[in-house]
Amino acid sequence: MKFSLAFAALCVASVEGFAPLATRAVGKAPAKKAPAKKAATKVVKKAPVKKAPVKKAPVKKAPVKKAAPPKPASGPSPSAQAWANAGPSIALPFATAPATLDGSMIGDVGFDPFGFSTVPVGPWFSGVGGERMGEIGNLAWYREAELMHGRIAQLAVLGFIWPGLFGTLPGNDWTGADAYSNTNPIEAFEQVPGFALLQIFVFMTSLEVRRIKIINEEGASYQPGDLRWGQGAGRWNPFKLDYTPEEYAEKQLQELKHCRLAMVGVFGLWAQAVASGESVVDQLGTSFVAPEYYAKAGYFLPEGI
């Protein structure tokens, strides 16, 4: 029995002695660590901080310096240069014509005793042309004025003669029976109703507005006196005019001559109507009648002379 107890104790001691070796040979798996939980952080929203408005100091603008006016060009003026290079005048053989009238325009015969063609034209129309309205030429502006005045003068001459030859317009109860009966244009102007004069004014104004519109549209290509009437594409041509270039230039010259004659003629008609108080036709009629003193033998002068 003692032997058995001693043998059991020896076995237990042997097992305890080899236990560390077995443990080192087999090895233990590393233990996995549980991930650490992060503490939840609460986000605290901050109230927006209102910034006080920043007042900007007023910025002083530097004064803009105006450009100095251009200095006048030295040398003779355009008028002086034109007269310095003057040539003979066809219209006035005893006088000279400035160099601005070189004969290139239709109807140019060198008639400019006062030198209008040597003076640059001012900016009469806004938006047309540049310096001194030079896009269509200074001389072209004078031709434009000549044609406009000449055309009005032709209508005025017709108005002086027409009432005496073909009669006047009838009146009525509103205007008066004799409102248009006066054949003297000077007196008729004060006799006709004001509404009739207003109609004439409105009609003339509409023509002028249309003319200025054409000038603004065409600019440098504008031809003096061109109202887009007559032959050509896109023009009002009720008489179907179709001239050759040579014939067209001749018609332009004819119109220009009629304009000049009408401007001189209407001045004479006006002066005679003011002096005599009679219409043109009445004065012409008496010029073809022999006076009473002429029928008497020996009386060749009016009585009282």
XYZ file of C-alpha atoms in Angstrom:
305
model
C 0.000 0.000 0.000
C 2.846 2.338 0.771
C 4.265 1.403 -2.598
C 1.044 2.396 -4.368
C 0.831 5.761 -2.668
C 4.445 6.534 -3.519
C 3.889 5.555 -7.173
C 0.794 7.823 -7.473
C 2.661 10.760 -6.003
C 5.498 10.214 -8.470
C 3.072 10.241 -11.420
C 1.437 13.470 -10.280
C 4.846 15.113 -9.896
C 5.907 13.952 -13.375
C 2.740 15.405 -14.989
C 3.235 18.741 -13.249
C 6.863 18.824 -14.407
C 6.034 18.328 -18.103
C 2.984 20.697 -18.154
C 4.960 23.918 -18.875
C 6.727 22.208 -21.801
C 3.449 21.137 -23.361
C 2.031 24.550 -22.943
C 4.991 26.200 -24.671
C 4.964 23.652 -27.523
C 1.264 24.025 -28.354
C 0.990 27.782 -27.750
C -2.162 29.727 -27.093
C -3.923 31.856 -29.707
C -3.666 35.572 -28.976
C -6.793 36.877 -27.507
C -8.615 39.458 -29.622
C -9.231 42.720 -27.944
C -12.671 44.203 -28.326
C -12.614 47.586 -30.095
C -12.951 50.400 -27.725
C -16.136 52.307 -28.102
C -15.686 55.985 -28.738
C -17.587 58.215 -26.542
C -20.331 60.030 -28.418
C -19.677 63.740 -28.609
C -22.548 66.105 -28.780
C -22.210 68.885 -31.395
C -23.290 72.130 -29.926
C -24.451 74.628 -32.547
C -23.230 78.053 -31.892
C -25.572 80.963 -32.478
C -24.475 83.120 -35.447
C -22.642 86.163 -34.367
C -24.030 89.292 -36.012
C -21.298 91.500 -37.332
C -21.718 95.184 -37.027
C -21.960 96.898 -40.441
C -18.681 98.343 -41.484
C -19.042 101.884 -42.710
C -16.938 102.523 -45.748
C -15.281 105.819 -45.950
C -16.399 107.777 -49.033
C -13.878 107.479 -51.810
C -13.022 110.792 -53.288
C -12.739 110.617 -57.046
C -9.891 112.397 -58.555
C -11.064 115.351 -60.638
C -11.123 114.541 -64.345
C -8.944 116.897 -66.204
C -10.531 118.192 -69.362
C -8.477 117.936 -72.439
C -7.082 121.205 -73.560
C -8.826 122.621 -76.622
C -6.918 121.938 -79.799
C -4.733 124.720 -80.860
C -5.815 126.379 -84.080
C -3.857 125.160 -87.018
C -1.409 127.655 -88.271
C -1.640 128.886 -91.803
C -4.329 130.464 -93.946
C -7.997 129.625 -93.456
C -9.900 127.428 -95.928
C -11.597 130.542 -97.282
C -8.292 132.295 -97.837
C -6.874 129.241 -99.600
C -9.928 129.022 -101.861
C -9.615 132.642 -102.931
C -5.862 132.369 -103.323
C -6.404 129.628 -105.928
C -9.365 131.358 -107.603
C -10.008 131.003 -111.312
C -12.125 132.738 -113.938
C -15.902 132.786 -113.480
C -18.157 131.698 -116.343
C -21.194 133.525 -114.942
C -19.290 136.736 -114.205
C -16.447 137.138 -116.719
C -15.236 140.271 -114.944
C -14.892 138.410 -111.616
C -13.147 135.334 -110.286
C -14.550 132.147 -108.758
C -13.070 130.500 -105.630
C -11.287 127.190 -106.004
C -14.172 125.404 -104.264
C -16.202 125.872 -107.464
C -14.172 123.672 -109.768
C -16.990 122.838 -112.188
C -17.436 119.253 -110.974
C -21.060 119.786 -109.854
C -23.944 120.102 -112.296
C -24.827 123.732 -112.893
C -21.577 125.091 -111.492
C -20.714 128.228 -113.480
C -18.477 129.873 -110.892
C -21.094 132.229 -109.445
C -20.156 132.955 -105.846
C -19.356 136.655 -105.405
C -19.879 136.508 -101.637
C -17.776 133.371 -101.091
C -20.452 131.178 -99.497
C -18.841 128.018 -100.876
C -15.593 128.759 -99.045
C -17.191 128.721 -95.581
C -17.522 125.295 -93.858
C -21.065 124.280 -92.966
C -22.052 123.947 -89.315
C -23.667 120.852 -87.732
C -27.250 121.517 -88.801
C -28.273 117.850 -88.633
C -27.351 115.738 -85.630
C -26.097 112.255 -86.372
C -25.051 112.966 -89.937
C -21.448 113.427 -90.751
C -18.561 114.096 -88.466
C -16.334 117.103 -88.258
C -18.075 120.091 -89.818
C -20.639 117.700 -91.312
C -18.050 116.807 -93.907
C -19.297 113.351 -94.841
C -21.361 114.498 -97.788
C -19.247 117.557 -98.438
C -19.737 121.169 -97.490
C -20.598 122.204 -101.043
C -23.274 119.509 -101.201
C -25.077 121.140 -98.266
C -25.275 124.412 -100.190
C -26.628 122.554 -103.217
C -29.233 120.942 -100.942
C -30.340 124.378 -99.732
C -30.417 125.737 -103.282
C -32.668 122.938 -104.511
C -35.052 123.134 -101.549
C -35.476 126.907 -101.850
C -35.799 126.657 -105.613
C -38.547 124.042 -105.480
C -40.527 126.090 -102.961
C -40.067 129.171 -105.149
C -41.486 127.327 -108.168
C -44.625 126.449 -106.191
C -44.861 130.044 -104.990
C -44.725 131.412 -108.561
C -47.523 129.042 -109.514
C -49.511 130.221 -106.491
C -49.117 133.852 -107.543
C -50.463 133.201 -111.061
C -53.020 130.399 -110.649
C -55.848 132.287 -108.832
C -55.981 135.061 -111.458
C -56.022 132.612 -114.392
C -58.205 129.751 -113.147
C -60.117 131.276 -110.225
C -60.093 130.652 -106.476
C -61.617 128.045 -104.184
C -65.251 128.460 -103.143
C -66.077 129.510 -99.615
C -68.811 128.268 -97.291
C -70.761 129.341 -94.245
C -68.036 128.219 -91.841
C -65.086 129.873 -93.595
C -67.040 132.717 -95.165
C -68.268 133.110 -98.716
C -65.287 135.261 -99.766
C -62.586 133.530 -97.673
C -60.639 132.454 -100.782
C -61.820 135.086 -103.253
C -58.783 137.387 -103.109
C -56.412 136.960 -106.071
C -53.623 139.024 -104.486
C -51.475 136.509 -102.571
C -50.292 139.105 -100.059
C -53.832 140.055 -99.054
C -55.110 136.475 -99.360
C -52.666 135.309 -96.707
C -54.427 137.500 -94.145
C -57.925 136.613 -95.401
C -57.922 132.799 -95.493
C -58.906 130.898 -92.314
C -56.174 129.934 -89.902
C -57.085 126.254 -90.241
C -56.206 126.407 -93.942
C -52.769 127.810 -93.117
C -52.321 125.089 -90.508
C -52.927 122.417 -93.145
C -50.198 123.888 -95.317
C -47.811 124.034 -92.343
C -48.457 120.386 -91.383
C -47.929 119.218 -94.953
C -44.630 121.107 -95.271
C -43.460 119.799 -91.892
C -44.127 116.193 -92.905
C -42.033 116.651 -96.044
C -39.173 118.129 -94.034
C -39.256 115.293 -91.478
C -39.144 112.760 -94.306
C -36.217 114.576 -95.947
C -34.188 114.635 -92.714
C -34.916 110.933 -92.216
C -33.516 110.134 -95.669
C -30.404 112.200 -94.932
C -29.812 110.313 -91.672
C -30.272 106.941 -93.379
C -27.999 107.513 -96.369
C -25.285 109.560 -94.691
C -22.264 110.009 -96.924
C -24.014 108.511 -99.968
C -26.842 111.062 -99.876
C -27.340 113.037 -103.072
C -28.524 116.646 -102.596
C -32.228 117.054 -103.272
C -32.933 113.320 -103.510
C -36.361 112.570 -102.013
C -36.536 109.064 -103.552
C -38.892 110.197 -106.273
C -38.411 109.505 -109.971
C -36.562 106.752 -111.754
C -34.576 104.112 -109.941
C -35.132 100.982 -107.890
C -37.388 101.399 -104.861
C -38.524 104.903 -105.834
C -41.907 106.425 -106.423
C -42.074 106.811 -110.196
C -45.703 107.408 -111.272
C -44.682 108.713 -114.719
C -42.408 105.734 -115.453
C -39.363 107.908 -116.113
C -36.413 106.067 -117.613
C -33.623 108.387 -118.768
C -30.124 107.519 -119.813
C -27.329 108.891 -117.585
C -26.735 111.735 -120.040
C -30.448 112.585 -120.235
C -30.781 112.390 -116.456
C -27.905 114.851 -115.980
C -29.587 117.187 -118.460
C -32.871 117.030 -116.517
C -31.011 117.814 -113.317
C -29.520 120.900 -114.967
C -32.946 121.978 -116.218
C -34.426 121.681 -112.734
C -31.561 123.705 -111.290
C -32.065 126.481 -113.842
C -35.803 126.586 -113.157
C -35.093 126.774 -109.416
C -32.767 129.734 -109.830
C -35.170 131.541 -112.149
C -38.087 130.938 -109.777
C -36.190 132.329 -106.777
C -35.511 135.557 -108.650
C -39.016 135.646 -110.143
C -40.941 135.137 -106.900
C -39.064 138.033 -105.326
C -40.181 140.277 -108.198
C -43.769 139.038 -107.940
C -43.844 139.697 -104.207
C -42.385 143.209 -104.552
C -44.828 144.132 -107.308
C -47.830 142.782 -105.391
C -46.863 144.798 -102.317
C -46.309 147.976 -104.347
C -49.456 147.778 -106.500
C -51.923 145.861 -104.339
C -53.110 143.955 -107.411
C -52.678 140.402 -108.591
C -50.110 139.487 -111.216
C -52.740 138.633 -113.843
C -54.514 141.959 -113.384
C -51.256 143.798 -113.916
C -50.381 141.761 -116.991
C -53.837 142.347 -118.468
C -53.543 146.113 -118.409
C -50.107 146.008 -119.989
C -51.649 144.852 -123.279
C -54.313 147.595 -123.387
C -53.570 150.943 -125.036
C -53.979 153.864 -122.625
C -56.596 156.542 -123.272
C -54.077 159.285 -123.894
C -52.539 157.274 -126.717
C -55.774 157.594 -128.778
C -55.495 161.380 -128.864
C -53.381 162.835 -131.639
C -50.180 164.330 -130.384
C -50.451 162.937 -126.859
C -47.613 160.530 -126.297
C -47.173 161.050 -122.544
C -49.637 160.497 -119.693
C -51.654 163.524 -118.637
C -50.132 165.663 -115.946
C -46.563 165.367 -117.167
